């Protein structure tokens, strides 16, 4: 993937993460020092782009940001990673979303407290301004703007219907545990669902979840569900379930961004032409390796076949 027409576009949240590395999980009403801290970009779509950039996949973020200090930090950081923000909407009057993240160094768990006062979501009017010739794949982080996202996807479908064009692949991630998101499953060619969403819908394991949800897919669609240490599975409406085990590192450094890494790595593998089973396995391997690292720097060196 080495030209603008092959870019992956990620649509979703841009958030400032303030990450605190703690010796142990903080006790309520306590006062303690952390081992270290840092600022970084967060938000699922933003994190997806970080992984694409690590593997030199041309990518672009479509999100909303502020001109405040958090927004300036994120814009600069996107640029440092070679991630295009050319079509992002910047606002004077709104504040950047912020997440405070506690990393428990005893076990690598991450606890997130998120604040989003008033930042607008990406609008269909902004999306219509894109030149869709620039993209081979568009990935949507499912945000609380369902009607706008549905318009965006319909716009892509109409563009794809014109003869002589290479159709843009559409993927959607449904993460939040909200049953009303069920209607989103029919929108994507590739649909990623989280364990939290599956449990909220009444399923206790990933196999039963994908078996049930695949009936919601469009023809030829794929549903993919990652289940932490249990691995991940996927299914098309017409085919059998494929499964991959998890690949935990010898020592967990941080699980922050592991799910976003899985999504991006699986998409990259599918873009490379790998089968669904092999792509799923690749996603689990890359996500597992990420859990053994404090961040994603150097991750691509472990998987040169994806570059």
PDB file of C-alpha atoms in Angstrom:
ATOM      1  CA  UNK A   1       0.000   0.000   0.000  1.00  0.00           C
ATOM      2  CA  UNK A   2       2.067   2.916  -1.192  1.00  0.00           C
ATOM      3  CA  UNK A   3      -0.186   5.475  -2.852  1.00  0.00           C
ATOM      4  CA  UNK A   4      -2.905   7.842  -1.741  1.00  0.00           C
ATOM      5  CA  UNK A   5      -5.663   5.747  -3.308  1.00  0.00           C
ATOM      6  CA  UNK A   6      -4.817   2.954  -0.896  1.00  0.00           C
ATOM      7  CA  UNK A   7      -5.094   4.932   2.314  1.00  0.00           C
ATOM      8  CA  UNK A   8      -6.990   3.602   5.300  1.00  0.00           C
ATOM      9  CA  UNK A   9      -9.271   6.244   6.811  1.00  0.00           C
ATOM     10  CA  UNK A  10     -10.257   5.916  10.478  1.00  0.00           C
ATOM     11  CA  UNK A  11     -13.317   7.860  11.616  1.00  0.00           C
ATOM     12  CA  UNK A  12     -13.809   8.444  15.323  1.00  0.00           C
ATOM     13  CA  UNK A  13     -12.559   9.927  18.559  1.00  0.00           C
ATOM     14  CA  UNK A  14      -9.412  11.980  19.093  1.00  0.00           C
ATOM     15  CA  UNK A  15      -8.697  12.185  22.811  1.00  0.00           C
ATOM     16  CA  UNK A  16      -5.842  13.339  25.037  1.00  0.00           C
ATOM     17  CA  UNK A  17      -4.703  10.508  27.313  1.00  0.00           C
ATOM     18  CA  UNK A  18      -2.881  11.369  30.538  1.00  0.00           C
ATOM     19  CA  UNK A  19      -1.319   8.043  31.509  1.00  0.00           C
ATOM     20  CA  UNK A  20      -0.150   7.343  35.074  1.00  0.00           C
ATOM     21  CA  UNK A  21       2.047   4.293  35.703  1.00  0.00           C
ATOM     22  CA  UNK A  22       1.300   3.175  39.255  1.00  0.00           C
ATOM     23  CA  UNK A  23       3.048   0.663  41.500  1.00  0.00           C
ATOM     24  CA  UNK A  24      -0.418  -0.676  42.357  1.00  0.00           C
ATOM     25  CA  UNK A  25      -4.038   0.306  41.839  1.00  0.00           C
ATOM     26  CA  UNK A  26      -4.707   3.471  43.888  1.00  0.00           C
ATOM     27  CA  UNK A  27      -6.816   3.197  47.013  1.00  0.00           C
ATOM     28  CA  UNK A  28      -9.796   5.502  47.291  1.00  0.00           C
ATOM     29  CA  UNK A  29      -9.062   8.722  49.192  1.00  0.00           C
ATOM     30  CA  UNK A  30      -5.310   8.043  49.139  1.00  0.00           C
ATOM     31  CA  UNK A  31      -2.340  10.226  48.181  1.00  0.00           C
ATOM     32  CA  UNK A  32       0.506   8.510  46.419  1.00  0.00           C
ATOM     33  CA  UNK A  33       3.141   9.051  43.765  1.00  0.00           C
ATOM     34  CA  UNK A  34       3.064   7.282  40.435  1.00  0.00           C
ATOM     35  CA  UNK A  35       6.210   5.773  38.933  1.00  0.00           C
ATOM     36  CA  UNK A  36       5.950   7.945  35.820  1.00  0.00           C
ATOM     37  CA  UNK A  37       3.424   9.640  33.588  1.00  0.00           C
ATOM     38  CA  UNK A  38       3.051  10.808  30.005  1.00  0.00           C
ATOM     39  CA  UNK A  39       0.690  12.471  27.570  1.00  0.00           C
ATOM     40  CA  UNK A  40      -0.345  10.572  24.479  1.00  0.00           C
ATOM     41  CA  UNK A  41      -3.127  10.435  21.923  1.00  0.00           C
ATOM     42  CA  UNK A  42      -6.097   8.240  22.707  1.00  0.00           C
ATOM     43  CA  UNK A  43      -9.444   7.274  21.258  1.00  0.00           C
ATOM     44  CA  UNK A  44     -10.004   4.063  19.337  1.00  0.00           C
ATOM     45  CA  UNK A  45      -9.721   5.544  15.850  1.00  0.00           C
ATOM     46  CA  UNK A  46      -6.650   7.544  16.860  1.00  0.00           C
ATOM     47  CA  UNK A  47      -5.032   4.400  18.312  1.00  0.00           C
ATOM     48  CA  UNK A  48      -5.871   2.410  15.165  1.00  0.00           C
ATOM     49  CA  UNK A  49      -3.996   5.031  13.150  1.00  0.00           C
ATOM     50  CA  UNK A  50      -0.973   4.764  15.435  1.00  0.00           C
ATOM     51  CA  UNK A  51      -0.715   1.044  14.660  1.00  0.00           C
ATOM     52  CA  UNK A  52      -1.171   1.586  10.917  1.00  0.00           C
ATOM     53  CA  UNK A  53       1.570   4.225  11.000  1.00  0.00           C
ATOM     54  CA  UNK A  54       3.891   1.933  12.980  1.00  0.00           C
ATOM     55  CA  UNK A  55       3.619  -0.562  10.113  1.00  0.00           C
ATOM     56  CA  UNK A  56       3.991   2.152   7.433  1.00  0.00           C
ATOM     57  CA  UNK A  57       0.414   1.718   6.208  1.00  0.00           C
ATOM     58  CA  UNK A  58      -0.771   5.024   4.687  1.00  0.00           C
ATOM     59  CA  UNK A  59      -3.557   6.253   6.924  1.00  0.00           C
ATOM     60  CA  UNK A  60      -5.632   9.269   7.806  1.00  0.00           C
ATOM     61  CA  UNK A  61      -7.710  10.256  10.813  1.00  0.00           C
ATOM     62  CA  UNK A  62     -11.095  11.926  10.469  1.00  0.00           C
ATOM     63  CA  UNK A  63     -12.043  13.346  13.840  1.00  0.00           C
ATOM     64  CA  UNK A  64     -12.814  16.569  15.637  1.00  0.00           C
ATOM     65  CA  UNK A  65     -10.276  18.461  17.698  1.00  0.00           C
ATOM     66  CA  UNK A  66      -9.917  21.701  19.616  1.00  0.00           C
ATOM     67  CA  UNK A  67      -7.399  24.485  19.219  1.00  0.00           C
ATOM     68  CA  UNK A  68      -6.677  24.190  22.958  1.00  0.00           C
ATOM     69  CA  UNK A  69      -3.419  22.773  24.334  1.00  0.00           C
ATOM     70  CA  UNK A  70      -4.715  19.198  24.133  1.00  0.00           C
ATOM     71  CA  UNK A  71      -5.700  19.618  20.510  1.00  0.00           C
ATOM     72  CA  UNK A  72      -2.355  21.215  19.640  1.00  0.00           C
ATOM     73  CA  UNK A  73      -0.552  18.303  21.285  1.00  0.00           C
ATOM     74  CA  UNK A  74      -2.624  15.746  19.345  1.00  0.00           C
ATOM     75  CA  UNK A  75      -2.215  17.497  15.991  1.00  0.00           C
ATOM     76  CA  UNK A  76       1.560  17.656  16.425  1.00  0.00           C
ATOM     77  CA  UNK A  77       1.687  14.022  17.504  1.00  0.00           C
ATOM     78  CA  UNK A  78      -0.358  12.895  14.512  1.00  0.00           C
ATOM     79  CA  UNK A  79       2.091  14.755  12.265  1.00  0.00           C
ATOM     80  CA  UNK A  80       5.094  13.185  14.004  1.00  0.00           C
ATOM     81  CA  UNK A  81       3.638   9.751  13.232  1.00  0.00           C
ATOM     82  CA  UNK A  82       2.941  10.636   9.592  1.00  0.00           C
ATOM     83  CA  UNK A  83      -0.833  10.451  10.101  1.00  0.00           C
ATOM     84  CA  UNK A  84      -2.799  12.921   7.992  1.00  0.00           C
ATOM     85  CA  UNK A  85      -5.257  15.264   9.739  1.00  0.00           C
ATOM     86  CA  UNK A  86      -6.011  17.311   6.619  1.00  0.00           C
ATOM     87  CA  UNK A  87      -9.769  16.683   6.773  1.00  0.00           C
ATOM     88  CA  UNK A  88     -10.222  16.976  10.550  1.00  0.00           C
ATOM     89  CA  UNK A  89     -12.460  19.722  11.904  1.00  0.00           C
ATOM     90  CA  UNK A  90     -10.881  22.037  14.494  1.00  0.00           C
ATOM     91  CA  UNK A  91     -12.937  24.126  16.908  1.00  0.00           C
ATOM     92  CA  UNK A  92     -12.159  27.248  18.938  1.00  0.00           C
ATOM     93  CA  UNK A  93     -15.128  27.019  21.290  1.00  0.00           C
ATOM     94  CA  UNK A  94     -14.864  23.415  22.534  1.00  0.00           C
ATOM     95  CA  UNK A  95     -12.447  21.557  24.811  1.00  0.00           C
ATOM     96  CA  UNK A  96     -10.476  18.440  23.939  1.00  0.00           C
ATOM     97  CA  UNK A  97     -11.814  15.171  25.362  1.00  0.00           C
ATOM     98  CA  UNK A  98      -9.467  13.888  28.087  1.00  0.00           C
ATOM     99  CA  UNK A  99      -8.931  10.438  29.585  1.00  0.00           C
ATOM    100  CA  UNK A 100      -6.966   9.807  32.749  1.00  0.00           C
ATOM    101  CA  UNK A 101      -5.498   6.307  32.551  1.00  0.00           C
ATOM    102  CA  UNK A 102      -4.071   4.388  35.492  1.00  0.00           C
ATOM    103  CA  UNK A 103      -1.730   1.542  34.560  1.00  0.00           C
ATOM    104  CA  UNK A 104      -1.263  -0.959  37.398  1.00  0.00           C
ATOM    105  CA  UNK A 105       2.309  -2.171  36.951  1.00  0.00           C
ATOM    106  CA  UNK A 106       1.591  -5.273  39.057  1.00  0.00           C
ATOM    107  CA  UNK A 107      -0.571  -6.789  36.329  1.00  0.00           C
ATOM    108  CA  UNK A 108      -0.706  -4.325  33.404  1.00  0.00           C
ATOM    109  CA  UNK A 109      -4.406  -3.526  33.865  1.00  0.00           C
ATOM    110  CA  UNK A 110      -5.643  -0.135  32.757  1.00  0.00           C
ATOM    111  CA  UNK A 111      -8.404   1.878  34.374  1.00  0.00           C
ATOM    112  CA  UNK A 112      -9.805   4.759  32.330  1.00  0.00           C
ATOM    113  CA  UNK A 113     -11.787   7.783  33.498  1.00  0.00           C
ATOM    114  CA  UNK A 114     -13.020   9.732  30.478  1.00  0.00           C
ATOM    115  CA  UNK A 115     -14.256  13.319  30.176  1.00  0.00           C
ATOM    116  CA  UNK A 116     -15.869  14.755  27.061  1.00  0.00           C
ATOM    117  CA  UNK A 117     -17.606  18.022  27.910  1.00  0.00           C
ATOM    118  CA  UNK A 118     -18.920  19.206  24.586  1.00  0.00           C
ATOM    119  CA  UNK A 119     -16.789  18.178  21.589  1.00  0.00           C
ATOM    120  CA  UNK A 120     -19.030  17.565  18.540  1.00  0.00           C
ATOM    121  CA  UNK A 121     -18.734  14.278  16.653  1.00  0.00           C
ATOM    122  CA  UNK A 122     -17.744  14.029  13.006  1.00  0.00           C
ATOM    123  CA  UNK A 123     -20.694  15.175  10.882  1.00  0.00           C
ATOM    124  CA  UNK A 124     -21.969  13.867   7.575  1.00  0.00           C
ATOM    125  CA  UNK A 125     -21.483  17.365   6.141  1.00  0.00           C
ATOM    126  CA  UNK A 126     -17.753  17.099   6.926  1.00  0.00           C
ATOM    127  CA  UNK A 127     -17.593  13.565   5.559  1.00  0.00           C
ATOM    128  CA  UNK A 128     -19.145  14.601   2.227  1.00  0.00           C
ATOM    129  CA  UNK A 129     -16.177  16.867   1.593  1.00  0.00           C
ATOM    130  CA  UNK A 130     -13.792  13.885   1.344  1.00  0.00           C
ATOM    131  CA  UNK A 131     -12.414  12.699  -1.974  1.00  0.00           C
ATOM    132  CA  UNK A 132     -13.261   9.010  -1.703  1.00  0.00           C
ATOM    133  CA  UNK A 133     -10.788   8.183  -4.486  1.00  0.00           C
ATOM    134  CA  UNK A 134      -8.090   8.486  -1.822  1.00  0.00           C
ATOM    135  CA  UNK A 135      -9.199   5.448   0.189  1.00  0.00           C
ATOM    136  CA  UNK A 136      -9.328   1.692  -0.183  1.00  0.00           C
ATOM    137  CA  UNK A 137     -10.661   1.047   3.332  1.00  0.00           C
ATOM    138  CA  UNK A 138     -12.705   3.192   5.732  1.00  0.00           C
ATOM    139  CA  UNK A 139     -13.023   2.118   9.351  1.00  0.00           C
ATOM    140  CA  UNK A 140     -15.642   3.558  11.710  1.00  0.00           C
ATOM    141  CA  UNK A 141     -15.386   3.601  15.469  1.00  0.00           C
ATOM    142  CA  UNK A 142     -19.036   3.411  16.492  1.00  0.00           C
ATOM    143  CA  UNK A 143     -19.749   6.658  18.325  1.00  0.00           C
ATOM    144  CA  UNK A 144     -23.043   8.082  19.645  1.00  0.00           C
ATOM    145  CA  UNK A 145     -23.846   9.602  16.255  1.00  0.00           C
ATOM    146  CA  UNK A 146     -25.528   6.616  14.633  1.00  0.00           C
ATOM    147  CA  UNK A 147     -27.647   8.558  12.173  1.00  0.00           C
ATOM    148  CA  UNK A 148     -24.635  10.517  10.920  1.00  0.00           C
ATOM    149  CA  UNK A 149     -22.538   7.367  10.612  1.00  0.00           C
ATOM    150  CA  UNK A 150     -25.306   5.598   8.690  1.00  0.00           C
ATOM    151  CA  UNK A 151     -25.397   8.501   6.223  1.00  0.00           C
ATOM    152  CA  UNK A 152     -21.625   8.282   5.789  1.00  0.00           C
ATOM    153  CA  UNK A 153     -21.749   4.563   5.068  1.00  0.00           C
ATOM    154  CA  UNK A 154     -24.649   4.980   2.646  1.00  0.00           C
ATOM    155  CA  UNK A 155     -22.601   7.662   0.880  1.00  0.00           C
ATOM    156  CA  UNK A 156     -19.735   5.177   0.478  1.00  0.00           C
ATOM    157  CA  UNK A 157     -22.128   2.470  -0.786  1.00  0.00           C
ATOM    158  CA  UNK A 158     -23.469   4.840  -3.437  1.00  0.00           C
ATOM    159  CA  UNK A 159     -19.928   5.749  -4.468  1.00  0.00           C
ATOM    160  CA  UNK A 160     -19.007   2.048  -4.654  1.00  0.00           C
ATOM    161  CA  UNK A 161     -21.967   1.325  -6.932  1.00  0.00           C
ATOM    162  CA  UNK A 162     -20.504   3.271  -9.843  1.00  0.00           C
ATOM    163  CA  UNK A 163     -19.003   1.006 -12.492  1.00  0.00           C
ATOM    164  CA  UNK A 164     -15.260   0.892 -12.955  1.00  0.00           C
ATOM    165  CA  UNK A 165     -14.340   1.794  -9.403  1.00  0.00           C
ATOM    166  CA  UNK A 166     -12.507  -0.364  -6.922  1.00  0.00           C
ATOM    167  CA  UNK A 167     -14.999  -0.528  -4.046  1.00  0.00           C
ATOM    168  CA  UNK A 168     -13.985   0.832  -0.668  1.00  0.00           C
ATOM    169  CA  UNK A 169     -14.103  -1.783   2.075  1.00  0.00           C
ATOM    170  CA  UNK A 170     -16.099  -0.666   5.117  1.00  0.00           C
ATOM    171  CA  UNK A 171     -15.414  -1.859   8.654  1.00  0.00           C
ATOM    172  CA  UNK A 172     -17.185  -0.910  11.869  1.00  0.00           C
ATOM    173  CA  UNK A 173     -16.160  -1.434  15.479  1.00  0.00           C
ATOM    174  CA  UNK A 174     -18.968  -1.855  18.031  1.00  0.00           C
ATOM    175  CA  UNK A 175     -17.358  -1.678  21.464  1.00  0.00           C
ATOM    176  CA  UNK A 176     -19.694  -0.035  23.957  1.00  0.00           C
ATOM    177  CA  UNK A 177     -22.074  -2.365  25.879  1.00  0.00           C
ATOM    178  CA  UNK A 178     -25.272  -0.923  24.423  1.00  0.00           C
ATOM    179  CA  UNK A 179     -27.923  -3.237  23.020  1.00  0.00           C
ATOM    180  CA  UNK A 180     -29.270  -0.490  20.761  1.00  0.00           C
ATOM    181  CA  UNK A 181     -26.076  -0.720  18.713  1.00  0.00           C
ATOM    182  CA  UNK A 182     -27.344  -4.012  17.277  1.00  0.00           C
ATOM    183  CA  UNK A 183     -28.642  -2.188  14.201  1.00  0.00           C
ATOM    184  CA  UNK A 184     -25.072  -1.135  13.361  1.00  0.00           C
ATOM    185  CA  UNK A 185     -24.067  -4.744  12.611  1.00  0.00           C
ATOM    186  CA  UNK A 186     -25.714  -4.651   9.194  1.00  0.00           C
ATOM    187  CA  UNK A 187     -23.715  -1.633   8.034  1.00  0.00           C
ATOM    188  CA  UNK A 188     -20.177  -2.946   7.652  1.00  0.00           C
ATOM    189  CA  UNK A 189     -18.422  -5.427   5.377  1.00  0.00           C
ATOM    190  CA  UNK A 190     -16.255  -6.285   8.390  1.00  0.00           C
ATOM    191  CA  UNK A 191     -17.805  -5.814  11.846  1.00  0.00           C
ATOM    192  CA  UNK A 192     -15.709  -5.981  15.021  1.00  0.00           C
ATOM    193  CA  UNK A 193     -17.674  -6.530  18.217  1.00  0.00           C
ATOM    194  CA  UNK A 194     -16.274  -6.406  21.745  1.00  0.00           C
ATOM    195  CA  UNK A 195     -16.711  -8.846  24.583  1.00  0.00           C
ATOM    196  CA  UNK A 196     -18.541  -6.108  26.522  1.00  0.00           C
ATOM    197  CA  UNK A 197     -21.051  -5.624  23.719  1.00  0.00           C
ATOM    198  CA  UNK A 198     -21.645  -9.368  23.348  1.00  0.00           C
ATOM    199  CA  UNK A 199     -22.197  -9.777  27.092  1.00  0.00           C
ATOM    200  CA  UNK A 200     -24.605  -6.819  27.127  1.00  0.00           C
ATOM    201  CA  UNK A 201     -26.586  -8.604  24.420  1.00  0.00           C
ATOM    202  CA  UNK A 202     -26.827 -11.738  26.572  1.00  0.00           C
ATOM    203  CA  UNK A 203     -23.977 -13.908  25.280  1.00  0.00           C
ATOM    204  CA  UNK A 204     -21.440 -15.532  27.587  1.00  0.00           C
ATOM    205  CA  UNK A 205     -18.899 -16.618  24.975  1.00  0.00           C
ATOM    206  CA  UNK A 206     -17.639 -15.414  21.610  1.00  0.00           C
ATOM    207  CA  UNK A 207     -18.738 -18.518  19.661  1.00  0.00           C
ATOM    208  CA  UNK A 208     -22.412 -18.115  20.499  1.00  0.00           C
ATOM    209  CA  UNK A 209     -22.147 -14.372  19.921  1.00  0.00           C
ATOM    210  CA  UNK A 210     -20.792 -14.567  16.379  1.00  0.00           C
ATOM    211  CA  UNK A 211     -23.167 -17.390  15.495  1.00  0.00           C
ATOM    212  CA  UNK A 212     -26.110 -15.218  16.509  1.00  0.00           C
ATOM    213  CA  UNK A 213     -24.857 -11.928  15.143  1.00  0.00           C
ATOM    214  CA  UNK A 214     -23.829 -13.197  11.707  1.00  0.00           C
ATOM    215  CA  UNK A 215     -27.526 -13.223  10.755  1.00  0.00           C
ATOM    216  CA  UNK A 216     -27.426  -9.418  10.944  1.00  0.00           C
ATOM    217  CA  UNK A 217     -24.649  -9.090   8.363  1.00  0.00           C
ATOM    218  CA  UNK A 218     -24.989  -7.916   4.813  1.00  0.00           C
ATOM    219  CA  UNK A 219     -24.277 -10.548   2.150  1.00  0.00           C
ATOM    220  CA  UNK A 220     -20.597 -11.507   2.249  1.00  0.00           C
ATOM    221  CA  UNK A 221     -20.029  -9.699   5.527  1.00  0.00           C
ATOM    222  CA  UNK A 222     -17.767 -10.871   8.341  1.00  0.00           C
ATOM    223  CA  UNK A 223     -18.231 -10.556  12.089  1.00  0.00           C
ATOM    224  CA  UNK A 224     -15.181 -10.697  14.359  1.00  0.00           C
ATOM    225  CA  UNK A 225     -15.149 -10.938  18.145  1.00  0.00           C
ATOM    226  CA  UNK A 226     -12.091 -10.771  20.398  1.00  0.00           C
ATOM    227  CA  UNK A 227     -12.446 -12.169  23.917  1.00  0.00           C
ATOM    228  CA  UNK A 228      -9.244 -11.197  25.723  1.00  0.00           C
ATOM    229  CA  UNK A 229      -7.249 -14.166  26.971  1.00  0.00           C
ATOM    230  CA  UNK A 230      -9.714 -16.533  25.229  1.00  0.00           C
ATOM    231  CA  UNK A 231      -8.548 -15.383  21.789  1.00  0.00           C
ATOM    232  CA  UNK A 232     -10.868 -14.358  18.968  1.00  0.00           C
ATOM    233  CA  UNK A 233     -13.238 -15.867  16.438  1.00  0.00           C
ATOM    234  CA  UNK A 234     -14.926 -14.799  13.221  1.00  0.00           C
ATOM    235  CA  UNK A 235     -17.701 -15.938  10.927  1.00  0.00           C
ATOM    236  CA  UNK A 236     -19.380 -15.105   7.674  1.00  0.00           C
ATOM    237  CA  UNK A 237     -23.073 -15.842   7.183  1.00  0.00           C
ATOM    238  CA  UNK A 238     -22.156 -18.572   4.697  1.00  0.00           C
ATOM    239  CA  UNK A 239     -19.012 -20.062   6.226  1.00  0.00           C
ATOM    240  CA  UNK A 240     -17.807 -21.879   9.325  1.00  0.00           C
ATOM    241  CA  UNK A 241     -16.462 -20.217  12.445  1.00  0.00           C
ATOM    242  CA  UNK A 242     -12.725 -19.603  12.427  1.00  0.00           C
ATOM    243  CA  UNK A 243     -10.826 -19.276  15.706  1.00  0.00           C
ATOM    244  CA  UNK A 244      -7.486 -18.024  16.964  1.00  0.00           C
ATOM    245  CA  UNK A 245      -5.968 -18.570  20.362  1.00  0.00           C
ATOM    246  CA  UNK A 246      -4.566 -15.621  22.313  1.00  0.00           C
ATOM    247  CA  UNK A 247      -0.823 -14.991  22.433  1.00  0.00           C
ATOM    248  CA  UNK A 248      -0.098 -13.402  25.818  1.00  0.00           C
ATOM    249  CA  UNK A 249       3.437 -12.106  26.422  1.00  0.00           C
ATOM    250  CA  UNK A 250       5.667 -13.602  29.087  1.00  0.00           C
ATOM    251  CA  UNK A 251       5.109 -10.480  31.155  1.00  0.00           C
ATOM    252  CA  UNK A 252       2.281  -7.977  30.668  1.00  0.00           C
ATOM    253  CA  UNK A 253       3.450  -4.367  30.546  1.00  0.00           C
ATOM    254  CA  UNK A 254       0.174  -2.673  29.622  1.00  0.00           C
ATOM    255  CA  UNK A 255      -3.137  -3.748  28.102  1.00  0.00           C
ATOM    256  CA  UNK A 256      -3.927  -0.153  27.059  1.00  0.00           C
ATOM    257  CA  UNK A 257      -4.737  -0.125  23.337  1.00  0.00           C
ATOM    258  CA  UNK A 258      -4.645  -3.907  22.929  1.00  0.00           C
ATOM    259  CA  UNK A 259      -8.120  -4.024  21.371  1.00  0.00           C
ATOM    260  CA  UNK A 260      -7.311  -1.178  18.988  1.00  0.00           C
ATOM    261  CA  UNK A 261      -4.114  -2.985  18.021  1.00  0.00           C
ATOM    262  CA  UNK A 262      -6.084  -6.165  17.294  1.00  0.00           C
ATOM    263  CA  UNK A 263      -8.490  -4.303  15.014  1.00  0.00           C
ATOM    264  CA  UNK A 264      -5.748  -2.511  13.073  1.00  0.00           C
ATOM    265  CA  UNK A 265      -3.546  -5.603  12.708  1.00  0.00           C
ATOM    266  CA  UNK A 266      -6.481  -7.702  11.479  1.00  0.00           C
ATOM    267  CA  UNK A 267      -7.377  -5.039   8.907  1.00  0.00           C
ATOM    268  CA  UNK A 268      -3.770  -4.859   7.720  1.00  0.00           C
ATOM    269  CA  UNK A 269      -3.636  -8.633   7.313  1.00  0.00           C
ATOM    270  CA  UNK A 270      -6.865  -8.619   5.289  1.00  0.00           C
ATOM    271  CA  UNK A 271      -5.482  -5.798   3.135  1.00  0.00           C
ATOM    272  CA  UNK A 272      -2.428  -7.980   2.503  1.00  0.00           C
ATOM    273  CA  UNK A 273      -4.722 -10.697   1.149  1.00  0.00           C
ATOM    274  CA  UNK A 274      -4.492 -13.120   4.069  1.00  0.00           C
ATOM    275  CA  UNK A 275      -7.369 -15.486   4.661  1.00  0.00           C
ATOM    276  CA  UNK A 276      -9.838 -14.662   7.429  1.00  0.00           C
ATOM    277  CA  UNK A 277      -8.323 -17.348   9.677  1.00  0.00           C
ATOM    278  CA  UNK A 278      -4.776 -16.105   9.135  1.00  0.00           C
ATOM    279  CA  UNK A 279      -5.801 -12.464   9.559  1.00  0.00           C
ATOM    280  CA  UNK A 280      -7.495 -13.308  12.844  1.00  0.00           C
ATOM    281  CA  UNK A 281      -4.379 -15.129  14.020  1.00  0.00           C
ATOM    282  CA  UNK A 282      -2.212 -12.180  13.026  1.00  0.00           C
ATOM    283  CA  UNK A 283      -4.452  -9.786  14.940  1.00  0.00           C
ATOM    284  CA  UNK A 284      -4.149 -11.899  18.085  1.00  0.00           C
ATOM    285  CA  UNK A 285      -0.372 -12.215  17.768  1.00  0.00           C
ATOM    286  CA  UNK A 286       0.205  -8.480  17.268  1.00  0.00           C
ATOM    287  CA  UNK A 287      -2.197  -7.549  20.090  1.00  0.00           C
ATOM    288  CA  UNK A 288      -0.505 -10.039  22.405  1.00  0.00           C
ATOM    289  CA  UNK A 289       2.911  -8.623  21.609  1.00  0.00           C
ATOM    290  CA  UNK A 290       1.611  -5.104  22.253  1.00  0.00           C
ATOM    291  CA  UNK A 291       0.543  -6.154  25.781  1.00  0.00           C
ATOM    292  CA  UNK A 292       4.181  -6.933  26.524  1.00  0.00           C
ATOM    293  CA  UNK A 293       5.261  -3.403  25.576  1.00  0.00           C
ATOM    294  CA  UNK A 294       4.618  -0.029  27.236  1.00  0.00           C
ATOM    295  CA  UNK A 295       3.544   1.391  23.855  1.00  0.00           C
ATOM    296  CA  UNK A 296       3.600   0.401  20.176  1.00  0.00           C
ATOM    297  CA  UNK A 297       7.081   1.670  19.303  1.00  0.00           C
ATOM    298  CA  UNK A 298       9.064  -1.157  17.722  1.00  0.00           C
ATOM    299  CA  UNK A 299       6.025  -3.395  17.307  1.00  0.00           C
ATOM    300  CA  UNK A 300       6.402  -3.577  13.527  1.00  0.00           C
ATOM    301  CA  UNK A 301       9.924  -4.978  13.836  1.00  0.00           C
ATOM    302  CA  UNK A 302       8.402  -8.114  15.397  1.00  0.00           C
ATOM    303  CA  UNK A 303       6.100  -8.644  12.384  1.00  0.00           C
ATOM    304  CA  UNK A 304       8.002  -7.578   9.240  1.00  0.00           C
ATOM    305  CA  UNK A 305       5.617  -9.524   6.961  1.00  0.00           C
ATOM    306  CA  UNK A 306       2.906  -6.928   7.667  1.00  0.00           C
ATOM    307  CA  UNK A 307       5.054  -4.021   6.479  1.00  0.00           C
TER     308      UNK A 307
END
